[in-house]
CSV table of C-alpha atoms and ligand atoms in Angstrom, one decimal:
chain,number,residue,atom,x,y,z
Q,1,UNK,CA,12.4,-16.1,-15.4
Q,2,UNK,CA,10.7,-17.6,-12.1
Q,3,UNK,CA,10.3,-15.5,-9.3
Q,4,UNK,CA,8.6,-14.9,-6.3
Q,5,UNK,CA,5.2,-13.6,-5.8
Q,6,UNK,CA,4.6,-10.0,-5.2
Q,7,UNK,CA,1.2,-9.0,-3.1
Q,8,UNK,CA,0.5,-5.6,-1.7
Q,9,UNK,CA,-1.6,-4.9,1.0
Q,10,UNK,CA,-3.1,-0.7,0.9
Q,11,UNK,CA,-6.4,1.1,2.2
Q,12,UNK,CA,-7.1,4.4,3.5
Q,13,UNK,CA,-6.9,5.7,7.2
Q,14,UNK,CA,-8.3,3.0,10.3
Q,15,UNK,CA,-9.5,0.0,7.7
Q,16,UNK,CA,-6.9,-2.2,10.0
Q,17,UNK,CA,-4.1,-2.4,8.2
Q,18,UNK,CA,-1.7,-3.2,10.9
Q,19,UNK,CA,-3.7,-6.0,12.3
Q,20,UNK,CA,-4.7,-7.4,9.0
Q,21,UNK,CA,-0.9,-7.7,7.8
Q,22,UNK,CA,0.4,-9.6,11.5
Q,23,UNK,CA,-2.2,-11.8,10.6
Q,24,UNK,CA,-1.2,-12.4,6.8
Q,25,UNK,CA,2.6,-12.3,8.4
Q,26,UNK,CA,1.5,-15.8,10.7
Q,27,UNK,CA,-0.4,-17.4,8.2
Q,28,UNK,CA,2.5,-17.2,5.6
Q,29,UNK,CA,4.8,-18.3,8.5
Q,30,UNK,CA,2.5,-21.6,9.3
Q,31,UNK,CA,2.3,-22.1,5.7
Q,32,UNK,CA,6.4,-22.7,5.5
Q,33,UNK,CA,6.8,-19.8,3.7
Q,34,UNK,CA,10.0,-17.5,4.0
Q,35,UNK,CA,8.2,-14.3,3.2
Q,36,UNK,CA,9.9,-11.1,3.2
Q,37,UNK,CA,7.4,-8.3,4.9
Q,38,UNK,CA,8.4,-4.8,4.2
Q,39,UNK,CA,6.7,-1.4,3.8
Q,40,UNK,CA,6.6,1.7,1.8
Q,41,UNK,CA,7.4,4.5,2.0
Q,42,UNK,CA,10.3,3.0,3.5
Q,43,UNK,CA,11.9,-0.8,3.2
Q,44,UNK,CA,15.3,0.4,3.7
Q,45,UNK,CA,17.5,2.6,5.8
Q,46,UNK,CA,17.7,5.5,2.7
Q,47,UNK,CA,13.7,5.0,1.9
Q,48,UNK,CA,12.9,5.3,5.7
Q,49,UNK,CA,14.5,8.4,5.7
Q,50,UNK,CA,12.2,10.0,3.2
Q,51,UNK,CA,9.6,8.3,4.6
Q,52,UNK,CA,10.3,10.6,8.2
Q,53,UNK,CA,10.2,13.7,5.3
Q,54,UNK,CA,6.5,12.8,3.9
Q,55,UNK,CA,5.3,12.0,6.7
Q,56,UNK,CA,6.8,15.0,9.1
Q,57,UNK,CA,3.5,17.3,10.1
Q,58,UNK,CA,6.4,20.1,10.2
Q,59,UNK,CA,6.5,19.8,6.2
Q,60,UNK,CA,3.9,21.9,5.9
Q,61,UNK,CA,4.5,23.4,2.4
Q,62,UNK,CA,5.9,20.5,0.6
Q,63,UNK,CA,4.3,20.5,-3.3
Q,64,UNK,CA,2.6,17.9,-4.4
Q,65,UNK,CA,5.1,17.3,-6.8
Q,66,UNK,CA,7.9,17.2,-4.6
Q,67,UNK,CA,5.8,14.7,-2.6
Q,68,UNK,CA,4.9,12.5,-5.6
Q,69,UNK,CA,8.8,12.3,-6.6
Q,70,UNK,CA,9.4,11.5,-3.1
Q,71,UNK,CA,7.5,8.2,-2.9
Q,72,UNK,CA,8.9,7.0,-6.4
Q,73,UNK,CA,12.7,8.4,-4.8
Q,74,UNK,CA,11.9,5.9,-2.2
Q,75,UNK,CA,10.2,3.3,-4.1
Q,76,UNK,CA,13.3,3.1,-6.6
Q,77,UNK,CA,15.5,2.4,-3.5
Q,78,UNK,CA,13.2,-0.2,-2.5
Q,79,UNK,CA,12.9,-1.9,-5.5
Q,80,UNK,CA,16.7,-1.8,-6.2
Q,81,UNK,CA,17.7,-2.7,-2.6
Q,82,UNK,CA,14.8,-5.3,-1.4
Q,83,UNK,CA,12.5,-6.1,-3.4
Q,84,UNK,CA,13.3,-7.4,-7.1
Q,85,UNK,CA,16.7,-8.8,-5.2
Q,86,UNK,CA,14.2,-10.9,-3.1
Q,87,UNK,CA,11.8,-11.4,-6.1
Q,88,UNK,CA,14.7,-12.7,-8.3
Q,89,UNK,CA,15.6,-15.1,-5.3
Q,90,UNK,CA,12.3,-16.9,-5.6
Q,91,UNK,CA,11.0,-15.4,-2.1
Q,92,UNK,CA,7.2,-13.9,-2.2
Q,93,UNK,CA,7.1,-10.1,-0.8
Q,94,UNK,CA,4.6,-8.8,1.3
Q,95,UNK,CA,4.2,-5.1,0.8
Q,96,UNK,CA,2.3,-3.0,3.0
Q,97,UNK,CA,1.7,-0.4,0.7
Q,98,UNK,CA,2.7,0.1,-2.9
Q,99,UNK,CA,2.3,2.2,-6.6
Q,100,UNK,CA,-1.8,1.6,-5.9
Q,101,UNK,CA,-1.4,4.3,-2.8
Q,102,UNK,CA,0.5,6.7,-5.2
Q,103,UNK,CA,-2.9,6.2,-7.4
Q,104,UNK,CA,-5.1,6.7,-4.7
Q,105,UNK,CA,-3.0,9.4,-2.3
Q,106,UNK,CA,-1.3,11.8,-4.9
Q,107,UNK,CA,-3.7,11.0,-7.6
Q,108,UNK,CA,-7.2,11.1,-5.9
Q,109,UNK,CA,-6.2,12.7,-2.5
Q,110,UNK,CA,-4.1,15.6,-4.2
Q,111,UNK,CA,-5.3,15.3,-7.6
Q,112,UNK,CA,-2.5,14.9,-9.9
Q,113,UNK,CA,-3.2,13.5,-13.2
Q,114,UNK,CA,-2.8,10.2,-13.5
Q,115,UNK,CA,-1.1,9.5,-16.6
Q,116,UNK,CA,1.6,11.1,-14.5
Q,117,UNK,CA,2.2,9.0,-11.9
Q,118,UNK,CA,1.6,6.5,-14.7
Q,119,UNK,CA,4.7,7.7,-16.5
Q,120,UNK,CA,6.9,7.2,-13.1
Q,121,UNK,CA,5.5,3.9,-12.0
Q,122,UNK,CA,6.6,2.5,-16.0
Q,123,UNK,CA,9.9,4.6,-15.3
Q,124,UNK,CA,11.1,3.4,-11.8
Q,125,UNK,CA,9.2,-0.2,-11.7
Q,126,UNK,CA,9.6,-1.2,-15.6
Q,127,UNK,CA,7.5,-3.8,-16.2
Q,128,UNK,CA,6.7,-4.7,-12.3
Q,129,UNK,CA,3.5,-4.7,-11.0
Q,130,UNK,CA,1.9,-6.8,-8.2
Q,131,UNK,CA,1.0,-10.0,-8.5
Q,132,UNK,CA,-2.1,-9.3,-6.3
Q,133,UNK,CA,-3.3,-6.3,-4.1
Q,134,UNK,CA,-5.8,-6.5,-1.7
Q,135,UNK,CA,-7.4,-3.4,-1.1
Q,136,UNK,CA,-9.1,-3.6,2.8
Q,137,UNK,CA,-12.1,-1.0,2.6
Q,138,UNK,CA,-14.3,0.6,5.2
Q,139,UNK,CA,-16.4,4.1,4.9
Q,140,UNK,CA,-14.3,6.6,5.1
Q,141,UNK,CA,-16.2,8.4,8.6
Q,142,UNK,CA,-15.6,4.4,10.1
Q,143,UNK,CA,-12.1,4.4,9.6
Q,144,UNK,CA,-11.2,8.0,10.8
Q,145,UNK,CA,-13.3,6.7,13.7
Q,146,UNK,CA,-11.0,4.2,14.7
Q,147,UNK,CA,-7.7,6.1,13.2
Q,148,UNK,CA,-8.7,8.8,15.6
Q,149,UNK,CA,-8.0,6.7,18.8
Q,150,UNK,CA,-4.6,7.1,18.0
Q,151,UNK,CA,-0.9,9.2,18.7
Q,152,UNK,CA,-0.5,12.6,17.1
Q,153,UNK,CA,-1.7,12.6,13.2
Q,154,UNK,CA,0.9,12.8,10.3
Q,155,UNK,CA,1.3,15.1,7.5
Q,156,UNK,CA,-1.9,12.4,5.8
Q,157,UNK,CA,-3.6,11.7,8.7
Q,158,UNK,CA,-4.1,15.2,9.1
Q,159,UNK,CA,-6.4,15.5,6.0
Q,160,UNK,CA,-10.2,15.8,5.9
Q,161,UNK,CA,-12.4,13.1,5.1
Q,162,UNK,CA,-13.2,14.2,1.6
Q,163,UNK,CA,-9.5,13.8,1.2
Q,164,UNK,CA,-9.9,10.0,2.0
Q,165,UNK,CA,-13.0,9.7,0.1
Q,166,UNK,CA,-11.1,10.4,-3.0
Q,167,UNK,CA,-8.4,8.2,-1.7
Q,168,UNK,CA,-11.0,5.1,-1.2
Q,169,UNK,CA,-13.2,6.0,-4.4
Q,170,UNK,CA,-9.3,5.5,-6.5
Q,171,UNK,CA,-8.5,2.3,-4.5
Q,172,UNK,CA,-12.5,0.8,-5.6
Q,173,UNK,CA,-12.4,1.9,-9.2
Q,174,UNK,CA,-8.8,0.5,-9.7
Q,175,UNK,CA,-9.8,-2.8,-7.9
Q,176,UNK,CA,-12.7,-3.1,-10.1
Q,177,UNK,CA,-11.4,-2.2,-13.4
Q,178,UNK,CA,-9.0,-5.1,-13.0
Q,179,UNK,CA,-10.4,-8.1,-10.5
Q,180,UNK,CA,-8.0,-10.5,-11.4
Q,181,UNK,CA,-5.3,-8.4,-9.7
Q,182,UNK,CA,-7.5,-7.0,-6.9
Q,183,UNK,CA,-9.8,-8.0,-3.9
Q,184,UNK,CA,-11.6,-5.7,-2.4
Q,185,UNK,CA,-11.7,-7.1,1.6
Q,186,UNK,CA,-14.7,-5.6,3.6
Q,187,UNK,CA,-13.2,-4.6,6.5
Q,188,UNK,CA,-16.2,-4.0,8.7
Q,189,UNK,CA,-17.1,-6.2,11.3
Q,190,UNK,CA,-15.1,-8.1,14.0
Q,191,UNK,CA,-11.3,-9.0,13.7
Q,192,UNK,CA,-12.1,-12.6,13.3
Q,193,UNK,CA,-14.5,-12.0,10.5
Q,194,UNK,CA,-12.2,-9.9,8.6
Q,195,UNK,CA,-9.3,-12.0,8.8
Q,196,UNK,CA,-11.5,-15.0,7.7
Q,197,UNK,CA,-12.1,-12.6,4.1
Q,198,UNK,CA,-8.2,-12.8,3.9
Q,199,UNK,CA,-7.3,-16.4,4.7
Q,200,UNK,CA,-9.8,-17.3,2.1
Q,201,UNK,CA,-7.8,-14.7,-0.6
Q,202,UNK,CA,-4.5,-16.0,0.9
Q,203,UNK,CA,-6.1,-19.6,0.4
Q,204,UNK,CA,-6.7,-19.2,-2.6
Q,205,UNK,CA,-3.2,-17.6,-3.6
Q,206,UNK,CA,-1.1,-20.5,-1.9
Q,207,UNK,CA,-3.4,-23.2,-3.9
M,301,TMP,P1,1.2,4.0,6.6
M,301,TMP,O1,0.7,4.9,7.6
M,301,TMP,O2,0.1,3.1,6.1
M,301,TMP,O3,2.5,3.4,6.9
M,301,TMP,O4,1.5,4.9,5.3
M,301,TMP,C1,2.1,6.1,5.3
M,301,TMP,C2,1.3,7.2,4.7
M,301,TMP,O5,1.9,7.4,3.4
M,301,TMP,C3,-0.2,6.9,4.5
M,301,TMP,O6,-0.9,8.0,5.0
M,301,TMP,C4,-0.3,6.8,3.0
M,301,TMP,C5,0.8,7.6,2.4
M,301,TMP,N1,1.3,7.1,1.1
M,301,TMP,C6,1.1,7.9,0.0
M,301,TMP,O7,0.5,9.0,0.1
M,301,TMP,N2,1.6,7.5,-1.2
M,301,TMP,C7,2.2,6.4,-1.4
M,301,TMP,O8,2.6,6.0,-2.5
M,301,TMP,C8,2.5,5.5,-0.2
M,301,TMP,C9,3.2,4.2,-0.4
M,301,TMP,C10,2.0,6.0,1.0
């Protein structure tokens, strides 16, 4: 069956996220594409509501379990409600955020096996994986740098940095074990220069 095209955009704390996906937003829009732009956790009015949960610095003794089952609670929603729907409709979705954060968060942040979260992402997402991810990466002391000029932290942002190390050092080694799927955008250096690394991804994927 035809379908849409599925890319995710993920990174730890401060690598410019926000910017990086207005930009990918316009150059879709230029491009004439009707792109549907959407988040996790969250997407939809249920998932956004267990995304206030995991993300409410209050929760301070949620299990790691509990928090793992939450993002695949809300990614189920997501996937039922928004995503395949828009998928199956031929329209390409724009994630920010995806399964790769569950790796790299409750895997390598809070160090649950793997084979795990493996089991849930084959349970809730069957046989639906992105059709390309690109992982924007800075050191970890750079990005805290610039995450640190902002509001009150979250229940993440609230983590050390070696918990970000282990989030980056999961996001590399997945992107590198399969570079067809992945690129790895360098997101040092000046807006412009960054956002010249994705048109030429986003160039490339529009061909
Ligand atoms: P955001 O701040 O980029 O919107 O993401 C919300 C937080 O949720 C961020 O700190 C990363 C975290 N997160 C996980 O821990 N696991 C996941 O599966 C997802 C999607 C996000």
């Amino acid at each position: 069956m035809s379908r849409g095209k599925f890319i995710t955009i993920e990174g730890a704390e401060g690598v410019g996220k926000t910017t990086s996906i207005a930009f990918i937003e316009d150059y879709f829009k230029k491009a004439g594409y009707d792109i549907v732009l959407t988040r996790e956790p969250g997407g939809t009015p249920m998932a956004e509501s267990i995304r206030e949960l995991l993300l409410d610095a209050r929760q301070t003794s949620m299990a790691d379990d509990t928090e793992l089952l939450l993002m695949f609670a809300a990614r189920a929603q997501h996937l039922r409600e928004k995503i395949v729907p828009a998928l199956q409709a031929d329209r390409w979705v724009v994630c920010d955020r995806f399964t790769d954060a569950t790796y790299a968060y409750q895997g390598g942040g809070r160090g649950i096996d793997k084979d795990r979260i493996a089991i849930l992402e084959d349970w809730v997402q069957g046989e639906l994986r992105p059709d390309m991810t690109l992982v924007l990466d800075l050191p970890v002391a750079e990005g805290l740098k610039r995450a640190g000029q902002r509001s009150a932290p979250d229940r993440f942002e609230q983590e050390k940095q070696q918990f970000f190390e282990r989030v980056r050092a999961v996001y590399l080694e997945r992107a590198r074990a399969t570079p067809q799927r992945y690129r790895i955008i360098d997101a040092s250096g000046t807006i412009n220069e960054v956002q010249s690394r994705i048109k030429t991804v986003l160039d490339e994927l529009t061909a």
